[in-house]
Amino acid sequence: MADDEYDEEEYLQLSGIQHFLYCRRQWALIHIEQQWCENGLTTDGMLFHSRVHNEQEREMRNGRLTIRGLRVSSRQLGISGICDAVEFSKADNGITINGYDGKWEVLPIEYKRSQKDIVDADAAQLCAEAMCLEEMLCCNIPIGFLYFGAAHRRQKVTLDAQLREKVHDTIAEMHQYYSRGYTPKVRPKKGCGKCSLKDICLPNITKVRSVRRYIDEKVGDMD
């Protein structure tokens, strides 16, 4: 194993990159402190993905092979996880697949329950999946797709150098946090009210107040 590669016991959960970019504290509460609570949004998301993964694992339609729930990992990034779906289409410059004739290009597809546009966290998760597939299959994957369940549509994501660098740097930061056992302080933002961990995180109680505000409140209590 090369010096810049991770041992399997050091692997982090691939999907954690989406949590991390959404909220570093949320990621640490889940992946470091092992805290978890359900709400309507998380339950809907789990049911949506369970339906995706429970569909036929391998499907050949119109010359396109789709594999669902494909396990992937990367020694270079130190992550492992499951791809919602990977499509393989015939291509002259593709890879070989055991049991199938010809050569095939690789296209990862990440499913999202909601109806929305592409956000950085979702694109980074898709790109991380592609980087795992590239390492495992010795191929190049220039694009992937995000499929939005509510809208029944998918959007192309270009897996360019800038996005790949973001994925690499983000996962390196995740490893640093994990090795230190570090949970960031609260940084309240607009999405806190929808987070299933809000009663554990307590963003409105634990947010940092200025010294001036603290003194003013104490002086006010004495009046």
JSON list of C-alpha atoms in Angstrom, two decimals:
[
{"chain": "A", "resi": 1, "resn": "MET", "atom": "CA", "xyz": [0.00, 0.00, 0.00]},
{"chain": "A", "resi": 2, "resn": "ALA", "atom": "CA", "xyz": [1.32, 3.46, -0.90]},
{"chain": "A", "resi": 3, "resn": "ASP", "atom": "CA", "xyz": [2.06, 6.04, 1.79]},
{"chain": "A", "resi": 4, "resn": "ASP", "atom": "CA", "xyz": [-0.75, 8.28, 0.55]},
{"chain": "A", "resi": 5, "resn": "GLU", "atom": "CA", "xyz": [-3.40, 5.54, 0.77]},
{"chain": "A", "resi": 6, "resn": "TYR", "atom": "CA", "xyz": [-5.71, 4.69, 3.67]},
{"chain": "A", "resi": 7, "resn": "ASP", "atom": "CA", "xyz": [-6.18, 1.36, 5.43]},
{"chain": "A", "resi": 8, "resn": "GLU", "atom": "CA", "xyz": [-9.69, -0.08, 5.24]},
{"chain": "A", "resi": 9, "resn": "GLU", "atom": "CA", "xyz": [-10.27, 0.52, 8.97]},
{"chain": "A", "resi": 10, "resn": "GLU", "atom": "CA", "xyz": [-9.74, 4.23, 8.31]},
{"chain": "A", "resi": 11, "resn": "TYR", "atom": "CA", "xyz": [-12.45, 4.46, 5.63]},
{"chain": "A", "resi": 12, "resn": "LEU", "atom": "CA", "xyz": [-15.19, 7.03, 6.18]},
{"chain": "A", "resi": 13, "resn": "GLN", "atom": "CA", "xyz": [-18.73, 6.75, 4.87]},
{"chain": "A", "resi": 14, "resn": "LEU", "atom": "CA", "xyz": [-18.89, 8.12, 1.32]},
{"chain": "A", "resi": 15, "resn": "SER", "atom": "CA", "xyz": [-22.33, 9.68, 1.74]},
{"chain": "A", "resi": 16, "resn": "GLY", "atom": "CA", "xyz": [-20.97, 11.65, 4.70]},
{"chain": "A", "resi": 17, "resn": "ILE", "atom": "CA", "xyz": [-19.52, 14.21, 2.30]},
{"chain": "A", "resi": 18, "resn": "GLN", "atom": "CA", "xyz": [-23.06, 15.43, 1.63]},
{"chain": "A", "resi": 19, "resn": "HIS", "atom": "CA", "xyz": [-23.67, 15.87, 5.38]},
{"chain": "A", "resi": 20, "resn": "PHE", "atom": "CA", "xyz": [-20.29, 17.52, 5.86]},
{"chain": "A", "resi": 21, "resn": "LEU", "atom": "CA", "xyz": [-20.77, 20.15, 3.17]},
{"chain": "A", "resi": 22, "resn": "TYR", "atom": "CA", "xyz": [-24.32, 20.84, 4.35]},
{"chain": "A", "resi": 23, "resn": "CYS", "atom": "CA", "xyz": [-23.21, 21.24, 7.98]},
{"chain": "A", "resi": 24, "resn": "ARG", "atom": "CA", "xyz": [-19.92, 20.12, 9.50]},
{"chain": "A", "resi": 25, "resn": "ARG", "atom": "CA", "xyz": [-21.46, 19.91, 12.96]},
{"chain": "A", "resi": 26, "resn": "GLN", "atom": "CA", "xyz": [-24.28, 17.69, 11.69]},
{"chain": "A", "resi": 27, "resn": "TRP", "atom": "CA", "xyz": [-21.72, 15.36, 10.12]},
{"chain": "A", "resi": 28, "resn": "ALA", "atom": "CA", "xyz": [-19.68, 15.17, 13.33]},
{"chain": "A", "resi": 29, "resn": "LEU", "atom": "CA", "xyz": [-22.74, 14.48, 15.48]},
{"chain": "A", "resi": 30, "resn": "ILE", "atom": "CA", "xyz": [-23.70, 11.60, 13.18]},
{"chain": "A", "resi": 31, "resn": "HIS", "atom": "CA", "xyz": [-20.33, 10.10, 12.24]},
{"chain": "A", "resi": 32, "resn": "ILE", "atom": "CA", "xyz": [-18.18, 10.88, 15.28]},
{"chain": "A", "resi": 33, "resn": "GLU", "atom": "CA", "xyz": [-20.63, 11.05, 18.18]},
{"chain": "A", "resi": 34, "resn": "GLN", "atom": "CA", "xyz": [-23.00, 8.44, 16.67]},
{"chain": "A", "resi": 35, "resn": "GLN", "atom": "CA", "xyz": [-26.05, 10.66, 17.30]},
{"chain": "A", "resi": 36, "resn": "TRP", "atom": "CA", "xyz": [-29.16, 10.24, 15.16]},
{"chain": "A", "resi": 37, "resn": "CYS", "atom": "CA", "xyz": [-32.83, 11.23, 15.19]},
{"chain": "A", "resi": 38, "resn": "GLU", "atom": "CA", "xyz": [-35.51, 10.78, 12.56]},
{"chain": "A", "resi": 39, "resn": "ASN", "atom": "CA", "xyz": [-37.98, 13.32, 11.28]},
{"chain": "A", "resi": 40, "resn": "GLY", "atom": "CA", "xyz": [-40.37, 13.37, 8.35]},
{"chain": "A", "resi": 41, "resn": "LEU", "atom": "CA", "xyz": [-37.72, 14.43, 5.86]},
{"chain": "A", "resi": 42, "resn": "THR", "atom": "CA", "xyz": [-35.18, 11.77, 6.84]},
{"chain": "A", "resi": 43, "resn": "THR", "atom": "CA", "xyz": [-37.84, 9.06, 6.90]},
{"chain": "A", "resi": 44, "resn": "ASP", "atom": "CA", "xyz": [-39.05, 10.01, 3.42]},
{"chain": "A", "resi": 45, "resn": "GLY", "atom": "CA", "xyz": [-35.46, 9.98, 2.17]},
{"chain": "A", "resi": 46, "resn": "MET", "atom": "CA", "xyz": [-34.76, 6.52, 3.62]},
{"chain": "A", "resi": 47, "resn": "LEU", "atom": "CA", "xyz": [-37.96, 5.10, 2.13]},
{"chain": "A", "resi": 48, "resn": "PHE", "atom": "CA", "xyz": [-37.14, 6.63, -1.25]},
{"chain": "A", "resi": 49, "resn": "HIS", "atom": "CA", "xyz": [-33.63, 5.12, -1.31]},
{"chain": "A", "resi": 50, "resn": "SER", "atom": "CA", "xyz": [-34.86, 1.75, -0.04]},
{"chain": "A", "resi": 51, "resn": "ARG", "atom": "CA", "xyz": [-37.23, 1.58, -3.03]},
{"chain": "A", "resi": 52, "resn": "VAL", "atom": "CA", "xyz": [-34.34, 2.43, -5.35]},
{"chain": "A", "resi": 53, "resn": "HIS", "atom": "CA", "xyz": [-32.09, -0.27, -3.90]},
{"chain": "A", "resi": 54, "resn": "ASN", "atom": "CA", "xyz": [-34.87, -2.87, -3.75]},
{"chain": "A", "resi": 55, "resn": "GLU", "atom": "CA", "xyz": [-35.46, -2.73, -7.48]},
{"chain": "A", "resi": 56, "resn": "GLN", "atom": "CA", "xyz": [-33.88, -5.42, -9.65]},
{"chain": "A", "resi": 57, "resn": "GLU", "atom": "CA", "xyz": [-30.14, -5.24, -8.94]},
{"chain": "A", "resi": 58, "resn": "ARG", "atom": "CA", "xyz": [-29.15, -5.76, -12.55]},
{"chain": "A", "resi": 59, "resn": "GLU", "atom": "CA", "xyz": [-31.26, -4.73, -15.52]},
{"chain": "A", "resi": 60, "resn": "MET", "atom": "CA", "xyz": [-30.46, -4.80, -19.23]},
{"chain": "A", "resi": 61, "resn": "ARG", "atom": "CA", "xyz": [-32.69, -2.53, -21.31]},
{"chain": "A", "resi": 62, "resn": "ASN", "atom": "CA", "xyz": [-32.08, -1.18, -24.81]},
{"chain": "A", "resi": 63, "resn": "GLY", "atom": "CA", "xyz": [-28.44, -2.21, -24.67]},
{"chain": "A", "resi": 64, "resn": "ARG", "atom": "CA", "xyz": [-27.84, -0.41, -21.38]},
{"chain": "A", "resi": 65, "resn": "LEU", "atom": "CA", "xyz": [-26.89, -2.30, -18.23]},
{"chain": "A", "resi": 66, "resn": "THR", "atom": "CA", "xyz": [-27.97, -0.78, -14.90]},
{"chain": "A", "resi": 67, "resn": "ILE", "atom": "CA", "xyz": [-26.58, -2.04, -11.59]},
{"chain": "A", "resi": 68, "resn": "ARG", "atom": "CA", "xyz": [-28.21, -0.77, -8.37]},
{"chain": "A", "resi": 69, "resn": "GLY", "atom": "CA", "xyz": [-26.73, -0.70, -4.90]},
{"chain": "A", "resi": 70, "resn": "LEU", "atom": "CA", "xyz": [-23.17, -1.15, -6.16]},
{"chain": "A", "resi": 71, "resn": "ARG", "atom": "CA", "xyz": [-20.60, -1.06, -3.35]},
{"chain": "A", "resi": 72, "resn": "VAL", "atom": "CA", "xyz": [-17.58, 1.14, -4.03]},
{"chain": "A", "resi": 73, "resn": "SER", "atom": "CA", "xyz": [-14.48, 2.30, -2.18]},
{"chain": "A", "resi": 74, "resn": "SER", "atom": "CA", "xyz": [-11.27, 4.27, -2.65]},
{"chain": "A", "resi": 75, "resn": "ARG", "atom": "CA", "xyz": [-7.92, 3.72, -0.94]},
{"chain": "A", "resi": 76, "resn": "GLN", "atom": "CA", "xyz": [-6.73, 7.12, -2.12]},
{"chain": "A", "resi": 77, "resn": "LEU", "atom": "CA", "xyz": [-9.67, 8.98, -0.59]},
{"chain": "A", "resi": 78, "resn": "GLY", "atom": "CA", "xyz": [-10.26, 6.61, 2.32]},
{"chain": "A", "resi": 79, "resn": "ILE", "atom": "CA", "xyz": [-14.02, 6.23, 1.77]},
{"chain": "A", "resi": 80, "resn": "SER", "atom": "CA", "xyz": [-16.52, 3.49, 1.01]},
{"chain": "A", "resi": 81, "resn": "GLY", "atom": "CA", "xyz": [-20.22, 3.41, 0.27]},
{"chain": "A", "resi": 82, "resn": "ILE", "atom": "CA", "xyz": [-22.99, 2.40, -2.09]},
{"chain": "A", "resi": 83, "resn": "CYS", "atom": "CA", "xyz": [-23.95, 3.93, -5.43]},
{"chain": "A", "resi": 84, "resn": "ASP", "atom": "CA", "xyz": [-27.69, 4.23, -5.99]},
{"chain": "A", "resi": 85, "resn": "ALA", "atom": "CA", "xyz": [-27.25, 3.20, -9.63]},
{"chain": "A", "resi": 86, "resn": "VAL", "atom": "CA", "xyz": [-24.47, 2.83, -12.18]},
{"chain": "A", "resi": 87, "resn": "GLU", "atom": "CA", "xyz": [-25.29, 2.65, -15.89]},
{"chain": "A", "resi": 88, "resn": "PHE", "atom": "CA", "xyz": [-23.02, 0.92, -18.39]},
{"chain": "A", "resi": 89, "resn": "SER", "atom": "CA", "xyz": [-23.43, 1.73, -22.08]},
{"chain": "A", "resi": 90, "resn": "LYS", "atom": "CA", "xyz": [-21.55, 0.29, -25.06]},
{"chain": "A", "resi": 91, "resn": "ALA", "atom": "CA", "xyz": [-18.53, 2.40, -26.04]},
{"chain": "A", "resi": 92, "resn": "ASP", "atom": "CA", "xyz": [-15.41, 1.76, -28.13]},
{"chain": "A", "resi": 93, "resn": "ASN", "atom": "CA", "xyz": [-13.13, 3.28, -25.50]},
{"chain": "A", "resi": 94, "resn": "GLY", "atom": "CA", "xyz": [-14.88, 1.77, -22.48]},
{"chain": "A", "resi": 95, "resn": "ILE", "atom": "CA", "xyz": [-14.04, -0.99, -20.00]},
{"chain": "A", "resi": 96, "resn": "THR", "atom": "CA", "xyz": [-14.71, -4.72, -20.13]},
{"chain": "A", "resi": 97, "resn": "ILE", "atom": "CA", "xyz": [-17.32, -6.29, -17.81]},
{"chain": "A", "resi": 98, "resn": "ASN", "atom": "CA", "xyz": [-17.11, -9.94, -16.82]},
{"chain": "A", "resi": 99, "resn": "GLY", "atom": "CA", "xyz": [-19.96, -11.88, -18.43]},
{"chain": "A", "resi": 100, "resn": "TYR", "atom": "CA", "xyz": [-20.80, -9.19, -21.00]},
{"chain": "A", "resi": 101, "resn": "ASP", "atom": "CA", "xyz": [-19.42, -8.73, -24.53]},
{"chain": "A", "resi": 102, "resn": "GLY", "atom": "CA", "xyz": [-17.84, -5.53, -25.79]},
{"chain": "A", "resi": 103, "resn": "LYS", "atom": "CA", "xyz": [-16.68, -2.46, -23.95]},
{"chain": "A", "resi": 104, "resn": "TRP", "atom": "CA", "xyz": [-18.72, -0.16, -21.73]},
{"chain": "A", "resi": 105, "resn": "GLU", "atom": "CA", "xyz": [-18.62, 3.42, -20.49]},
{"chain": "A", "resi": 106, "resn": "VAL", "atom": "CA", "xyz": [-19.53, 4.09, -16.84]},
{"chain": "A", "resi": 107, "resn": "LEU", "atom": "CA", "xyz": [-22.16, 6.56, -15.66]},
{"chain": "A", "resi": 108, "resn": "PRO", "atom": "CA", "xyz": [-22.97, 6.97, -11.92]},
{"chain": "A", "resi": 109, "resn": "ILE", "atom": "CA", "xyz": [-26.46, 8.18, -10.94]},
{"chain": "A", "resi": 110, "resn": "GLU", "atom": "CA", "xyz": [-27.29, 9.49, -7.47]},
{"chain": "A", "resi": 111, "resn": "TYR", "atom": "CA", "xyz": [-30.96, 9.65, -6.50]},
{"chain": "A", "resi": 112, "resn": "LYS", "atom": "CA", "xyz": [-32.39, 12.54, -4.50]},
{"chain": "A", "resi": 113, "resn": "ARG", "atom": "CA", "xyz": [-35.95, 12.52, -3.18]},
{"chain": "A", "resi": 114, "resn": "SER", "atom": "CA", "xyz": [-36.71, 16.23, -3.42]},
{"chain": "A", "resi": 115, "resn": "GLN", "atom": "CA", "xyz": [-37.46, 18.42, -6.41]},
{"chain": "A", "resi": 116, "resn": "LYS", "atom": "CA", "xyz": [-34.66, 20.95, -6.59]},
{"chain": "A", "resi": 117, "resn": "ASP", "atom": "CA", "xyz": [-31.69, 22.16, -8.56]},
{"chain": "A", "resi": 118, "resn": "ILE", "atom": "CA", "xyz": [-28.17, 20.83, -8.17]},
{"chain": "A", "resi": 119, "resn": "VAL", "atom": "CA", "xyz": [-26.37, 21.95, -5.01]},
{"chain": "A", "resi": 120, "resn": "ASP", "atom": "CA", "xyz": [-22.67, 21.64, -4.22]},
{"chain": "A", "resi": 121, "resn": "ALA", "atom": "CA", "xyz": [-23.11, 18.94, -1.58]},
{"chain": "A", "resi": 122, "resn": "ASP", "atom": "CA", "xyz": [-25.04, 16.62, -3.93]},
{"chain": "A", "resi": 123, "resn": "ALA", "atom": "CA", "xyz": [-22.62, 17.18, -6.80]},
{"chain": "A", "resi": 124, "resn": "ALA", "atom": "CA", "xyz": [-19.67, 16.42, -4.50]},
{"chain": "A", "resi": 125, "resn": "GLN", "atom": "CA", "xyz": [-21.26, 13.15, -3.36]},
{"chain": "A", "resi": 126, "resn": "LEU", "atom": "CA", "xyz": [-21.81, 12.10, -6.98]},
{"chain": "A", "resi": 127, "resn": "CYS", "atom": "CA", "xyz": [-18.24, 13.05, -7.88]},
{"chain": "A", "resi": 128, "resn": "ALA", "atom": "CA", "xyz": [-16.87, 11.04, -4.92]},
{"chain": "A", "resi": 129, "resn": "GLU", "atom": "CA", "xyz": [-18.77, 7.99, -6.21]},
{"chain": "A", "resi": 130, "resn": "ALA", "atom": "CA", "xyz": [-17.28, 8.52, -9.67]},
{"chain": "A", "resi": 131, "resn": "MET", "atom": "CA", "xyz": [-13.76, 8.82, -8.24]},
{"chain": "A", "resi": 132, "resn": "CYS", "atom": "CA", "xyz": [-14.24, 5.51, -6.41]},
{"chain": "A", "resi": 133, "resn": "LEU", "atom": "CA", "xyz": [-15.46, 3.85, -9.61]},
{"chain": "A", "resi": 134, "resn": "GLU", "atom": "CA", "xyz": [-12.51, 5.25, -11.57]},
{"chain": "A", "resi": 135, "resn": "GLU", "atom": "CA", "xyz": [-10.06, 3.80, -9.06]},
{"chain": "A", "resi": 136, "resn": "MET", "atom": "CA", "xyz": [-11.80, 0.41, -8.96]},
{"chain": "A", "resi": 137, "resn": "LEU", "atom": "CA", "xyz": [-12.43, 0.04, -12.71]},
{"chain": "A", "resi": 138, "resn": "CYS", "atom": "CA", "xyz": [-9.38, 1.91, -14.08]},
{"chain": "A", "resi": 139, "resn": "CYS", "atom": "CA", "xyz": [-11.48, 4.21, -16.21]},
{"chain": "A", "resi": 140, "resn": "ASN", "atom": "CA", "xyz": [-12.32, 7.88, -16.71]},
{"chain": "A", "resi": 141, "resn": "ILE", "atom": "CA", "xyz": [-15.79, 9.20, -15.84]},
{"chain": "A", "resi": 142, "resn": "PRO", "atom": "CA", "xyz": [-16.30, 12.79, -17.08]},
{"chain": "A", "resi": 143, "resn": "ILE", "atom": "CA", "xyz": [-19.99, 13.14, -16.18]},
{"chain": "A", "resi": 144, "resn": "GLY", "atom": "CA", "xyz": [-22.67, 11.75, -13.88]},
{"chain": "A", "resi": 145, "resn": "PHE", "atom": "CA", "xyz": [-26.34, 12.43, -13.18]},
{"chain": "A", "resi": 146, "resn": "LEU", "atom": "CA", "xyz": [-28.46, 13.48, -10.22]},
{"chain": "A", "resi": 147, "resn": "TYR", "atom": "CA", "xyz": [-31.99, 12.07, -10.41]},
{"chain": "A", "resi": 148, "resn": "PHE", "atom": "CA", "xyz": [-34.66, 14.08, -8.57]},
{"chain": "A", "resi": 149, "resn": "GLY", "atom": "CA", "xyz": [-37.50, 11.78, -7.57]},
{"chain": "A", "resi": 150, "resn": "ALA", "atom": "CA", "xyz": [-40.18, 14.39, -6.97]},
{"chain": "A", "resi": 151, "resn": "ALA", "atom": "CA", "xyz": [-39.69, 15.84, -10.45]},
{"chain": "A", "resi": 152, "resn": "HIS", "atom": "CA", "xyz": [-38.94, 12.51, -12.19]},
{"chain": "A", "resi": 153, "resn": "ARG", "atom": "CA", "xyz": [-36.02, 14.06, -14.00]},
{"chain": "A", "resi": 154, "resn": "ARG", "atom": "CA", "xyz": [-32.27, 13.90, -13.94]},
{"chain": "A", "resi": 155, "resn": "GLN", "atom": "CA", "xyz": [-29.61, 16.55, -14.46]},
{"chain": "A", "resi": 156, "resn": "LYS", "atom": "CA", "xyz": [-26.11, 16.15, -15.79]},
{"chain": "A", "resi": 157, "resn": "VAL", "atom": "CA", "xyz": [-23.15, 17.03, -13.57]},
{"chain": "A", "resi": 158, "resn": "THR", "atom": "CA", "xyz": [-19.77, 17.68, -15.18]},
{"chain": "A", "resi": 159, "resn": "LEU", "atom": "CA", "xyz": [-17.08, 16.08, -13.01]},
{"chain": "A", "resi": 160, "resn": "ASP", "atom": "CA", "xyz": [-14.41, 18.67, -13.75]},
{"chain": "A", "resi": 161, "resn": "ALA", "atom": "CA", "xyz": [-11.06, 19.34, -12.07]},
{"chain": "A", "resi": 162, "resn": "GLN", "atom": "CA", "xyz": [-12.50, 22.00, -9.76]},
{"chain": "A", "resi": 163, "resn": "LEU", "atom": "CA", "xyz": [-15.18, 19.65, -8.40]},
{"chain": "A", "resi": 164, "resn": "ARG", "atom": "CA", "xyz": [-12.67, 16.82, -7.99]},
{"chain": "A", "resi": 165, "resn": "GLU", "atom": "CA", "xyz": [-10.33, 19.08, -6.05]},
{"chain": "A", "resi": 166, "resn": "LYS", "atom": "CA", "xyz": [-13.23, 20.10, -3.80]},
{"chain": "A", "resi": 167, "resn": "VAL", "atom": "CA", "xyz": [-14.03, 16.44, -3.13]},
{"chain": "A", "resi": 168, "resn": "HIS", "atom": "CA", "xyz": [-10.40, 15.62, -2.35]},
{"chain": "A", "resi": 169, "resn": "ASP", "atom": "CA", "xyz": [-9.97, 18.60, 0.01]},
{"chain": "A", "resi": 170, "resn": "THR", "atom": "CA", "xyz": [-13.33, 18.03, 1.73]},
{"chain": "A", "resi": 171, "resn": "ILE", "atom": "CA", "xyz": [-12.67, 14.35, 2.44]},
{"chain": "A", "resi": 172, "resn": "ALA", "atom": "CA", "xyz": [-9.18, 15.17, 3.72]},
{"chain": "A", "resi": 173, "resn": "GLU", "atom": "CA", "xyz": [-10.81, 17.64, 6.15]},
{"chain": "A", "resi": 174, "resn": "MET", "atom": "CA", "xyz": [-13.32, 14.96, 7.19]},
{"chain": "A", "resi": 175, "resn": "HIS", "atom": "CA", "xyz": [-10.45, 12.61, 8.03]},
{"chain": "A", "resi": 176, "resn": "GLN", "atom": "CA", "xyz": [-8.80, 15.33, 10.12]},
{"chain": "A", "resi": 177, "resn": "TYR", "atom": "CA", "xyz": [-11.99, 15.92, 12.11]},
{"chain": "A", "resi": 178, "resn": "TYR", "atom": "CA", "xyz": [-12.56, 12.20, 12.58]},
{"chain": "A", "resi": 179, "resn": "SER", "atom": "CA", "xyz": [-9.01, 11.45, 13.74]},
{"chain": "A", "resi": 180, "resn": "ARG", "atom": "CA", "xyz": [-9.24, 14.29, 16.28]},
{"chain": "A", "resi": 181, "resn": "GLY", "atom": "CA", "xyz": [-12.77, 13.36, 17.37]},
{"chain": "A", "resi": 182, "resn": "TYR", "atom": "CA", "xyz": [-13.63, 17.00, 16.76]},
{"chain": "A", "resi": 183, "resn": "THR", "atom": "CA", "xyz": [-17.22, 18.28, 16.71]},
{"chain": "A", "resi": 184, "resn": "PRO", "atom": "CA", "xyz": [-17.46, 21.91, 15.49]},
{"chain": "A", "resi": 185, "resn": "LYS", "atom": "CA", "xyz": [-19.37, 24.51, 17.44]},
{"chain": "A", "resi": 186, "resn": "VAL", "atom": "CA", "xyz": [-22.85, 25.60, 16.41]},
{"chain": "A", "resi": 187, "resn": "ARG", "atom": "CA", "xyz": [-23.17, 27.98, 13.48]},
{"chain": "A", "resi": 188, "resn": "PRO", "atom": "CA", "xyz": [-26.91, 28.60, 13.16]},
{"chain": "A", "resi": 189, "resn": "LYS", "atom": "CA", "xyz": [-28.26, 29.00, 9.65]},
{"chain": "A", "resi": 190, "resn": "LYS", "atom": "CA", "xyz": [-31.50, 28.93, 7.73]},
{"chain": "A", "resi": 191, "resn": "GLY", "atom": "CA", "xyz": [-31.71, 25.14, 7.42]},
{"chain": "A", "resi": 192, "resn": "CYS", "atom": "CA", "xyz": [-31.33, 24.37, 11.14]},
{"chain": "A", "resi": 193, "resn": "GLY", "atom": "CA", "xyz": [-35.10, 24.20, 11.73]},
{"chain": "A", "resi": 194, "resn": "LYS", "atom": "CA", "xyz": [-35.48, 21.29, 9.28]},
{"chain": "A", "resi": 195, "resn": "CYS", "atom": "CA", "xyz": [-32.55, 19.28, 10.65]},
{"chain": "A", "resi": 196, "resn": "SER", "atom": "CA", "xyz": [-33.50, 16.06, 12.46]},
{"chain": "A", "resi": 197, "resn": "LEU", "atom": "CA", "xyz": [-30.70, 16.69, 14.98]},
{"chain": "A", "resi": 198, "resn": "LYS", "atom": "CA", "xyz": [-31.84, 20.15, 16.06]},
{"chain": "A", "resi": 199, "resn": "ASP", "atom": "CA", "xyz": [-32.91, 18.90, 19.52]},
{"chain": "A", "resi": 200, "resn": "ILE", "atom": "CA", "xyz": [-29.44, 17.40, 20.02]},
{"chain": "A", "resi": 201, "resn": "CYS", "atom": "CA", "xyz": [-27.49, 20.23, 18.42]},
{"chain": "A", "resi": 202, "resn": "LEU", "atom": "CA", "xyz": [-29.60, 22.97, 20.11]},
{"chain": "A", "resi": 203, "resn": "PRO", "atom": "CA", "xyz": [-28.53, 25.71, 17.67]},
{"chain": "A", "resi": 204, "resn": "ASN", "atom": "CA", "xyz": [-30.64, 28.44, 19.31]},
{"chain": "A", "resi": 205, "resn": "ILE", "atom": "CA", "xyz": [-29.37, 27.73, 22.83]},
{"chain": "A", "resi": 206, "resn": "THR", "atom": "CA", "xyz": [-25.70, 27.05, 22.23]},
{"chain": "A", "resi": 207, "resn": "LYS", "atom": "CA", "xyz": [-24.95, 29.67, 19.60]},
{"chain": "A", "resi": 208, "resn": "VAL", "atom": "CA", "xyz": [-22.15, 32.03, 20.56]},
{"chain": "A", "resi": 209, "resn": "ARG", "atom": "CA", "xyz": [-23.20, 35.38, 21.94]},
{"chain": "A", "resi": 210, "resn": "SER", "atom": "CA", "xyz": [-21.02, 38.47, 22.03]},
{"chain": "A", "resi": 211, "resn": "VAL", "atom": "CA", "xyz": [-19.46, 39.57, 25.32]},
{"chain": "A", "resi": 212, "resn": "ARG", "atom": "CA", "xyz": [-21.25, 42.93, 25.06]},
{"chain": "A", "resi": 213, "resn": "ARG", "atom": "CA", "xyz": [-24.65, 41.23, 24.68]},
{"chain": "A", "resi": 214, "resn": "TYR", "atom": "CA", "xyz": [-23.93, 38.94, 27.64]},
{"chain": "A", "resi": 215, "resn": "ILE", "atom": "CA", "xyz": [-22.98, 41.88, 29.87]},
{"chain": "A", "resi": 216, "resn": "ASP", "atom": "CA", "xyz": [-26.01, 43.90, 28.77]},
{"chain": "A", "resi": 217, "resn": "GLU", "atom": "CA", "xyz": [-28.31, 40.99, 29.62]},
{"chain": "A", "resi": 218, "resn": "LYS", "atom": "CA", "xyz": [-26.75, 40.54, 33.06]},
{"chain": "A", "resi": 219, "resn": "VAL", "atom": "CA", "xyz": [-26.91, 44.25, 33.84]},
{"chain": "A", "resi": 220, "resn": "GLY", "atom": "CA", "xyz": [-30.52, 44.27, 32.72]},
{"chain": "A", "resi": 221, "resn": "ASP", "atom": "CA", "xyz": [-31.34, 41.45, 35.12]},
{"chain": "A", "resi": 222, "resn": "MET", "atom": "CA", "xyz": [-29.92, 43.49, 38.03]},
{"chain": "A", "resi": 223, "resn": "ASP", "atom": "CA", "xyz": [-32.02, 46.58, 37.31]}
]
